[in-house]
Short mmCIF file of C-alpha atoms in Angstrom, two decimals:
data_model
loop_
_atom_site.label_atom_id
_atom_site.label_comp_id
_atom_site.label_asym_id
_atom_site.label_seq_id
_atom_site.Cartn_x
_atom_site.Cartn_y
_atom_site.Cartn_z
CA UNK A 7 -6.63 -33.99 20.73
CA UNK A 8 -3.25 -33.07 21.57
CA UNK A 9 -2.03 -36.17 18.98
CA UNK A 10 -4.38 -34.48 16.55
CA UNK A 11 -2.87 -31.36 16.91
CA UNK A 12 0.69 -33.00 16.81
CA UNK A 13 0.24 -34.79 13.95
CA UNK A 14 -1.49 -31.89 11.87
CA UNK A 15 1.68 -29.71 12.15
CA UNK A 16 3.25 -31.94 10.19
CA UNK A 17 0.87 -30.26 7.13
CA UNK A 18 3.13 -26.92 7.77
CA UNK A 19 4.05 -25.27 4.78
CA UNK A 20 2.25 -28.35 2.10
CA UNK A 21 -1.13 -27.25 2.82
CA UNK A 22 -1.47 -23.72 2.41
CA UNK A 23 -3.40 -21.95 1.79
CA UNK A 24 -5.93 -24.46 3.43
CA UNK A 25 -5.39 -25.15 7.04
CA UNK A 26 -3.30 -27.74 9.22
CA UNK A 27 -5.69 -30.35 10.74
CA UNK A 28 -5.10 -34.00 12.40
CA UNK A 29 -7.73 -36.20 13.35
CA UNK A 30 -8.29 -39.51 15.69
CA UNK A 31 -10.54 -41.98 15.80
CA UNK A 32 -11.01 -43.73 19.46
CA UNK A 33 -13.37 -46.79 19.93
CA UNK A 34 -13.64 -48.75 23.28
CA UNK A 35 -10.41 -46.25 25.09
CA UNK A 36 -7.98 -47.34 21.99
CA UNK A 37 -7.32 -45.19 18.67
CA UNK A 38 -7.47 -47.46 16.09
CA UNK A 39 -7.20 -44.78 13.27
CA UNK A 40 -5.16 -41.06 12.45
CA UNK A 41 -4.74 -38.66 10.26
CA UNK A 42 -3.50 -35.39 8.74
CA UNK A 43 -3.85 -32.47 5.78
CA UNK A 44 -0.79 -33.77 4.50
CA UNK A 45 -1.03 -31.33 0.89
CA UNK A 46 -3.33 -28.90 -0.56
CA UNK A 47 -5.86 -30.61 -2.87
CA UNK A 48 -5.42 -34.01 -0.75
CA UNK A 49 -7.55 -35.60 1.29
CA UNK A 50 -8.38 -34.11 4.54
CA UNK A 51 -7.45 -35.64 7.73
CA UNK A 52 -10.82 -37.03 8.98
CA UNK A 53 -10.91 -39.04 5.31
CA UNK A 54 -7.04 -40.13 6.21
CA UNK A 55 -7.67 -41.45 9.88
CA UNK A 56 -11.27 -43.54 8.53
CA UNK A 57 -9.01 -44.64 5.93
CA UNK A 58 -6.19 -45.61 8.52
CA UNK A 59 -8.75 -47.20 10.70
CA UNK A 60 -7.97 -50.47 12.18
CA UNK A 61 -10.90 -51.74 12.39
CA UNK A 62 -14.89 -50.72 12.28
CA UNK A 63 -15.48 -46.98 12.88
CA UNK A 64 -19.22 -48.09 14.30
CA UNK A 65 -19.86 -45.90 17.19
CA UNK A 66 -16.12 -44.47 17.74
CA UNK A 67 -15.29 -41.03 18.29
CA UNK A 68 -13.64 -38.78 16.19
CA UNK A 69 -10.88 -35.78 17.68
CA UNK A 70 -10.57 -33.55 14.99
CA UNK A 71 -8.55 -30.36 15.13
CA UNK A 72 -11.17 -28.36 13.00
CA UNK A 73 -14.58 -28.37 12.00
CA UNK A 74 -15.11 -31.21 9.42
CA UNK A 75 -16.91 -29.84 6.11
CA UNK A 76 -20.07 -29.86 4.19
CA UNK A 77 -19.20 -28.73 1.03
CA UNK A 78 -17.44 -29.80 -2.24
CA UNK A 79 -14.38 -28.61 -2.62
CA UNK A 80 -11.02 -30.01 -4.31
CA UNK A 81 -12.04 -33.05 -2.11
CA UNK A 82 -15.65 -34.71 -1.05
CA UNK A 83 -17.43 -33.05 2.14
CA UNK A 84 -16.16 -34.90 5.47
CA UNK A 85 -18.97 -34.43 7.55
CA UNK A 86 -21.91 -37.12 5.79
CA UNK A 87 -18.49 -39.61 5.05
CA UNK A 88 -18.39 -39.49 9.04
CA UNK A 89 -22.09 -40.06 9.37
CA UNK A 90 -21.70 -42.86 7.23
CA UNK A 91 -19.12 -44.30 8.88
CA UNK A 92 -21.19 -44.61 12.06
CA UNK A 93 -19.17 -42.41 13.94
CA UNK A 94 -21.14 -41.05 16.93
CA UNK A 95 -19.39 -38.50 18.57
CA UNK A 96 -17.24 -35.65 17.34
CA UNK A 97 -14.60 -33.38 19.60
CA UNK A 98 -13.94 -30.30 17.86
CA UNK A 99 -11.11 -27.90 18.38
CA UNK A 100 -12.58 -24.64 16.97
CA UNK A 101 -15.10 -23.66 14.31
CA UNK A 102 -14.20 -22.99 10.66
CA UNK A 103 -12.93 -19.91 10.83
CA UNK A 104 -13.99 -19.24 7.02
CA UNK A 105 -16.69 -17.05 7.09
CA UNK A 106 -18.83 -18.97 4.44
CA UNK A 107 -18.69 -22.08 6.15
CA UNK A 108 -18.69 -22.11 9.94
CA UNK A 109 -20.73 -23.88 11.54
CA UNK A 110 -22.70 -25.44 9.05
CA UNK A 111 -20.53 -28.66 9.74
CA UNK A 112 -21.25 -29.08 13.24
CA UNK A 113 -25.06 -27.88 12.31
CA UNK A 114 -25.36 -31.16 9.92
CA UNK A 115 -23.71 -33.29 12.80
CA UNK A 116 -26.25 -32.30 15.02
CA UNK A 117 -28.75 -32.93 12.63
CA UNK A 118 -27.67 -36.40 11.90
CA UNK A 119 -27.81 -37.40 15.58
CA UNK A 120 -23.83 -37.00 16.14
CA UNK A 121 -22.99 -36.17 19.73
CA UNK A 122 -20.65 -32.73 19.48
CA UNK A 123 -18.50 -31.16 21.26
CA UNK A 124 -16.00 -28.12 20.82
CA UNK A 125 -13.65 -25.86 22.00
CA UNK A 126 -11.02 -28.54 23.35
CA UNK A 127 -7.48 -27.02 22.83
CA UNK A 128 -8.89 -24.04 21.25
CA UNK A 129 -6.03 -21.73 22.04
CA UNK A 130 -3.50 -24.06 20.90
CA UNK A 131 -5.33 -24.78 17.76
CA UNK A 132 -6.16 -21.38 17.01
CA UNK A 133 -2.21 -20.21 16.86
CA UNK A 134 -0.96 -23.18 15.15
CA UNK A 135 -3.25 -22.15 12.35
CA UNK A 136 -3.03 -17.87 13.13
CA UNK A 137 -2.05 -17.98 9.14
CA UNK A 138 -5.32 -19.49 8.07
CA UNK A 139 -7.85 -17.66 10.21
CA UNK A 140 -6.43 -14.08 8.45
CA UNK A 141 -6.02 -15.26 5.18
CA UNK A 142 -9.41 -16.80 4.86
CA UNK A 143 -10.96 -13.95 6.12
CA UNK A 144 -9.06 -10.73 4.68
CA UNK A 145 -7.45 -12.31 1.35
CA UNK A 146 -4.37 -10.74 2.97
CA UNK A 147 -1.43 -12.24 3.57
CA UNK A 148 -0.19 -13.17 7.00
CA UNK A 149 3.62 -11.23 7.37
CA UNK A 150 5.91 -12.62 10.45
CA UNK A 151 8.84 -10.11 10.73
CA UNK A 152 11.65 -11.88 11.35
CA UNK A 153 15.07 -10.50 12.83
CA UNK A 154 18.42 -11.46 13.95
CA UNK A 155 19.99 -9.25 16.06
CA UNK A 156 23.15 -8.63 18.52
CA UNK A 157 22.41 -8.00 22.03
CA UNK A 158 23.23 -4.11 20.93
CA UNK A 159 21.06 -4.00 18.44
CA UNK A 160 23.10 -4.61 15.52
CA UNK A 161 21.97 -7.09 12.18
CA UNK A 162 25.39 -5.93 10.58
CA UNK A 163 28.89 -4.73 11.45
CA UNK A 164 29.74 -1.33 9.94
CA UNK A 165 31.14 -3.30 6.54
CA UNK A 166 27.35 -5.09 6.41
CA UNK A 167 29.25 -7.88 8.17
CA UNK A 168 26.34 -9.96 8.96
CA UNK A 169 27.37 -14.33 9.25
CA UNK A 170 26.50 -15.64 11.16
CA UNK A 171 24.80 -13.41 13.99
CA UNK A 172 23.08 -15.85 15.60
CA UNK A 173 23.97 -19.69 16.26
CA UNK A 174 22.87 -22.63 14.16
CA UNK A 175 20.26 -24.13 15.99
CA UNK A 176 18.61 -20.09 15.20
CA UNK A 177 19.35 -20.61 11.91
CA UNK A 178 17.70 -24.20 11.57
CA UNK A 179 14.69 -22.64 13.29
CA UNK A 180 14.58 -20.03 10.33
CA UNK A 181 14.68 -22.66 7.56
CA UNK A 182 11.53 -23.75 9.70
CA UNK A 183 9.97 -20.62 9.32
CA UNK A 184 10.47 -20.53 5.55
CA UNK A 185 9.12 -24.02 5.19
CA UNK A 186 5.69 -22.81 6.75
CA UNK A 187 5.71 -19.32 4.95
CA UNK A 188 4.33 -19.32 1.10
CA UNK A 189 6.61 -16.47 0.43
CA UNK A 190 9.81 -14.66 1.74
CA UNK A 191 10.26 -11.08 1.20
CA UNK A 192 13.15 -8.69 1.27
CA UNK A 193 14.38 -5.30 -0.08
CA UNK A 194 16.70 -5.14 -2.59
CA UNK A 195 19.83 -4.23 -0.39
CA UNK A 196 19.33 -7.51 1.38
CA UNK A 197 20.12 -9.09 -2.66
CA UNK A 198 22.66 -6.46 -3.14
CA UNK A 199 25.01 -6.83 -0.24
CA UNK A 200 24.17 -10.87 1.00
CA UNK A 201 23.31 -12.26 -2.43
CA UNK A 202 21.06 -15.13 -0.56
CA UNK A 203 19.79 -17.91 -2.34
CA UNK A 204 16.68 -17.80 0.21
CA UNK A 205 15.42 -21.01 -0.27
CA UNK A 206 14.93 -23.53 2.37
CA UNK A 207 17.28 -26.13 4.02
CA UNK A 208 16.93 -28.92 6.66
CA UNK A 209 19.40 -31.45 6.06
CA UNK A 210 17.67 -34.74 5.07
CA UNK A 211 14.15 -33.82 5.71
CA UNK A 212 12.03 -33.13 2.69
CA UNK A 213 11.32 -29.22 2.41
CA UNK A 214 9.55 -26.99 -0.25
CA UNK A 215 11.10 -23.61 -1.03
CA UNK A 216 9.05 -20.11 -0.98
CA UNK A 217 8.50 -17.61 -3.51
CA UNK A 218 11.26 -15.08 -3.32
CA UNK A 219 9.66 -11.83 -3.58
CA UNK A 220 11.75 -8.44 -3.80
CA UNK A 221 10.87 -5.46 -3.17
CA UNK A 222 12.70 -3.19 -5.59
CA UNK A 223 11.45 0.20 -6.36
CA UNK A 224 14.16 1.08 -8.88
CA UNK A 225 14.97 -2.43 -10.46
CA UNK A 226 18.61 -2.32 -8.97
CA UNK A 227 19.49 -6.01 -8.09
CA UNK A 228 22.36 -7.39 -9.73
CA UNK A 229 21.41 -9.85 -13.15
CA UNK A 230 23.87 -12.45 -11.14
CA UNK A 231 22.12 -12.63 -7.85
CA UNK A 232 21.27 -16.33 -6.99
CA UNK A 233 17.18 -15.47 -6.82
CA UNK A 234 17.90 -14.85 -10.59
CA UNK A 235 20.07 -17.89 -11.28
CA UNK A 236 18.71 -20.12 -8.79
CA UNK A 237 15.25 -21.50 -9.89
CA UNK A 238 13.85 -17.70 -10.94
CA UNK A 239 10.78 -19.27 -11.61
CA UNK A 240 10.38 -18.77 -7.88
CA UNK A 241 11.12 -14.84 -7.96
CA UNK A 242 9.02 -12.18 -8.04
CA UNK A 243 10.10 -8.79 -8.16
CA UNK A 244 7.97 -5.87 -7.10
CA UNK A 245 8.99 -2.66 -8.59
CA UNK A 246 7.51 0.29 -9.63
CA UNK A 247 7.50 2.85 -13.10
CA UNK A 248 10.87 4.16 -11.76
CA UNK A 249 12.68 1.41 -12.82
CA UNK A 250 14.88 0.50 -16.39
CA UNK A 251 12.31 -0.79 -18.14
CA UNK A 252 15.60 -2.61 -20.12
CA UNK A 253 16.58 -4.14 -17.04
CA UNK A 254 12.76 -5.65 -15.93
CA UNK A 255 12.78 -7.09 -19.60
CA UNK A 256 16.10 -8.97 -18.90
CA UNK A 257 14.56 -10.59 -15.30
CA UNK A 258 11.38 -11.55 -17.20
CA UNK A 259 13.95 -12.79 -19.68
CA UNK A 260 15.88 -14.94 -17.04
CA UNK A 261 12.08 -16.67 -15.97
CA UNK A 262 11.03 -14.40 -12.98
CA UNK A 263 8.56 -12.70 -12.55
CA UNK A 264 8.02 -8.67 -12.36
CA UNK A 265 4.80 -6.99 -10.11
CA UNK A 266 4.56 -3.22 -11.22
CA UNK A 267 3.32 -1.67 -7.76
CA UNK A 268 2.68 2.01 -7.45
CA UNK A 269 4.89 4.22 -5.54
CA UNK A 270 4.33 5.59 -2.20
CA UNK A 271 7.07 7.60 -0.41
CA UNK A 272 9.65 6.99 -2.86
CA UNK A 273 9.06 2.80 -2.24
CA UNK A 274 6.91 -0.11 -3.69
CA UNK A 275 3.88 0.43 -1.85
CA UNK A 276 3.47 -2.61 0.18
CA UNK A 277 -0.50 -2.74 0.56
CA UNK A 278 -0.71 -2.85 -3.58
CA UNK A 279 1.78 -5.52 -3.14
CA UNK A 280 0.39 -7.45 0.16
CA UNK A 281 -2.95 -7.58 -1.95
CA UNK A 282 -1.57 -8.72 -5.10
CA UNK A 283 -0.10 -11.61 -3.33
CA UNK A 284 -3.21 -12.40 -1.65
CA UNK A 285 -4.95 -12.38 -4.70
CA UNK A 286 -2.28 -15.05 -5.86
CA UNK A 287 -3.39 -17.31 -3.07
CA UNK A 288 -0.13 -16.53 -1.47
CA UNK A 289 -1.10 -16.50 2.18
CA UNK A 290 1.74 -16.12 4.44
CA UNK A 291 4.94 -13.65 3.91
CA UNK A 292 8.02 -14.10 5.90
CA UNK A 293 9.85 -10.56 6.02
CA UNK A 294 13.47 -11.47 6.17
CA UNK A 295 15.21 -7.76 5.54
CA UNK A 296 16.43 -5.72 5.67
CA UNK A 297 16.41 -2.34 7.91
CA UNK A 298 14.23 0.53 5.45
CA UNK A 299 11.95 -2.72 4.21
CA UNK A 300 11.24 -3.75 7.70
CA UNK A 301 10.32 0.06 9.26
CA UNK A 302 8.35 0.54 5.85
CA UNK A 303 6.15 -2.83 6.84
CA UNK A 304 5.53 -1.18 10.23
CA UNK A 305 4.47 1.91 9.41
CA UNK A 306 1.89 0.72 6.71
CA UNK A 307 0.43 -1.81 9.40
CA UNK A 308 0.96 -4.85 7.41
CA UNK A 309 3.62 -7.06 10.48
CA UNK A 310 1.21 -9.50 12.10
CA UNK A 311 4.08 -11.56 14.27
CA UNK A 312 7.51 -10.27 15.38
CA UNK A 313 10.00 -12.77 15.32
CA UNK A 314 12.94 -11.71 17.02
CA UNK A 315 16.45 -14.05 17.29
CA UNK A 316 18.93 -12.60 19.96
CA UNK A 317 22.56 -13.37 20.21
CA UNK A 318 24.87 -12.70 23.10
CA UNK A 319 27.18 -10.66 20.99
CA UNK A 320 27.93 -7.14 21.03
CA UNK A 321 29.34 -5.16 17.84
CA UNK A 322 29.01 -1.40 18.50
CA UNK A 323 29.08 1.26 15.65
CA UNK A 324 27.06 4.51 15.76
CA UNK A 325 26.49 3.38 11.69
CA UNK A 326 25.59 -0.20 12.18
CA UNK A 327 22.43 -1.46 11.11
CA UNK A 328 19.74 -2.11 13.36
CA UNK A 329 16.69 -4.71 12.58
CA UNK A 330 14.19 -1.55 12.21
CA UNK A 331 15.73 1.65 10.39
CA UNK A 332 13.83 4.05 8.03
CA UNK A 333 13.00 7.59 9.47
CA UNK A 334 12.02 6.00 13.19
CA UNK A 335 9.51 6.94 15.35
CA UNK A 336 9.49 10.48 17.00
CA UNK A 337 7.24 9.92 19.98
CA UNK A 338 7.87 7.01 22.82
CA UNK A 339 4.10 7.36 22.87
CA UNK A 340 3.74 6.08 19.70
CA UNK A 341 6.12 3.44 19.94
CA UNK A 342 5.02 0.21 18.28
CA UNK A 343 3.80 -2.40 21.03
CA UNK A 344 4.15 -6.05 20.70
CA UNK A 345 1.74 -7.78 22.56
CA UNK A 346 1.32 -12.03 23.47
CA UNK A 347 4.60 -12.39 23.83
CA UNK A 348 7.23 -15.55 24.42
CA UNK A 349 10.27 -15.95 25.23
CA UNK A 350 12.77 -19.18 24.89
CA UNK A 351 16.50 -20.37 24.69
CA UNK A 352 17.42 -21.33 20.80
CA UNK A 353 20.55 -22.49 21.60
CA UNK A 354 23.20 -20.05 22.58
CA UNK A 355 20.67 -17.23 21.53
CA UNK A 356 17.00 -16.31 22.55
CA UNK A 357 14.53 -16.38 20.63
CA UNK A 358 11.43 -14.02 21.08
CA UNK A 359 7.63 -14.04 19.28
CA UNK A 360 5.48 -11.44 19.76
CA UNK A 361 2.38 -9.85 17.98
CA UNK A 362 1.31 -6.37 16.88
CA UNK A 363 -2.49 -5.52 16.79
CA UNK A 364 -3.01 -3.15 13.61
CA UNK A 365 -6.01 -0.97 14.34
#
């Protein structure tokens, strides 16, 4: 199972919005077949490892990260093929977590005389696919905050000073993040004063870029930034009513794409927005920046994961930046905790993952 689980992370950020899944086929103490999700609308891995086998699948036993499936989707159910196949026993990680379908797979295993058992690496299995299980069950996006911070605090110096912050192995593991994200959104200072091409880069290794989405109430970023002259067909940019209607014209003009959201507080509201992605069958947002954007996600409840990179620097500056600004919190009481959290070296810098539970 833990090969299974292994080799379905290789799926991240080609299979969404379906899930990552690997699967193993053992027969006499030797795997003689494996496979993996490897993009949405492909086959899914229990069809890659009987395909892979190396020999008869009569009476192996099949590891399988997730529930195989009953019904017909972009591909043929899984479940009868391993029936078929003469597979007779199936390890399980966890349940589909899809409402409309759990269960029912490990039901018709049953059924067919197909020895089943579940639960193995369930933990494991259930956070390497946290995206899946809340997007298949809200329609809402999944949104990881992610920072980069001095050890005071500080994202900027007091010029907006901000590369590099953290060290390069941090900065690899970001381009990691934005491979496994559908989308990345920031505010429209984050355009204005970086200008960053947010797409996604790791070296040799074969990567797919997000949507840029920017949050914009006012239509302000510059015609010239790179989302706009950079495959734009990748942009989106939420504004509101309060913007040049001239100026959303030109971006539409350029081949992005404009999201009229309402306004709440003076801002895009970010719920019309989160919901409008959803609906998009955009299922995972990494929020990259900046300060206002980041406090505005936190007060409307829609951070999931906290992502936090730390560097062993110190910059001062009563008017530097922070990684959370906006209006603050007035109450230690109702300070926002992050729960399940980890800790680890990223090179010079430490990296910290955390979750917030939105009542």
């Amino acid at each position: 199972m833990r090969l299974a689980v292994a080799i379905a992370r290789k799926g991240a950020g080609w299979v969404n919005p379906n899930p990552m899944v690997g699967a193993v086929l053992v027969k006499d103490g030797r795997i003689i077949g494996k496979g993996y999700h490897q993009f949405f609308g492909g086959p899914h891995a229990e069809i890659n490892a009987i395909r892979n086998a190396t020999e008869t699948t009569d009476g192996a036993t099949l590891y399988v990260t997730l529930e195989p499936c009953t019904h017909q989707g972009k591909t043929p159910p899984c479940a009868p093929l391993i029936v078929e196949q003469g597979i007779r026993k199936v390890i399980i990680g966890i349940s589909d977590p899809n409402p409309v379908v759990k269960g029912t797979g490990i039901e018709y295993l049953l059924s067919k005389g197909i020895t089943v058992h579940t639960g193995l690496l369930e933990n494991e299995i259930l956070r390497m696919n946290e995206v899946f299980r809340k997007f298949i069950q809200t329609g809402i996006p999944f949104c990881n905050l992610k920072t980069a911070m001095t050890l005071d605090g500080k994202i900027a110096t007091i010029t907006n000073a901000s590369r590099w912050i953290s060290c390069e192995k941090s900065r690899r593991y970001v381009h990691e993040l934005r491979q496994k994200a559908s989308g990345i959104l920031v505010g429209a200072d984050t355009i204005i004063y970086d200008d960053p091409l947010l797409n996604t880069r790791r070296g040799r290794v074969k990567s797919k870029d997000p949507l840029k989405i920017i949050a914009d109430t006012r239509c302000r970023i510059p015609l010239e930034s790179k989302v706009l002259t950079h495959n734009p067909q990748l942009t989106i940019l939420a504004t509101t009513e309060l913007a040049d209607k001239s100026k959303i014209h030109e971006i539409n003009r350029l081949g992005a794409q404009t999201l009229i959201c309402p306004v709440k507080n003076n801002k895009v509201d970010l719920v019309f927005l989160l919901k409008s992605l959803g609906k998009m069958g955009i299922d995972s947002i990494l929020i990259e920046g900046g300060s206002t954007l980041a406090f505005t996600a936190i007060k409307e409840k829609i951070i999931d994961k906290v992502t936090s990179i730390i560097s062993p620097k110190l910059l001062g500056g009563k008017l530097a930046p922070t990684p959370v600004g906006g209006e603050g919190i007035k109450k230690m009481n109702d300070a926002i905790i992050i729960s399940d959290w980890k800790f680890r070296r990223m090179g010079e810098d430490i990296l910290v993952e955390g979750y917030i539970k939105n009542s």
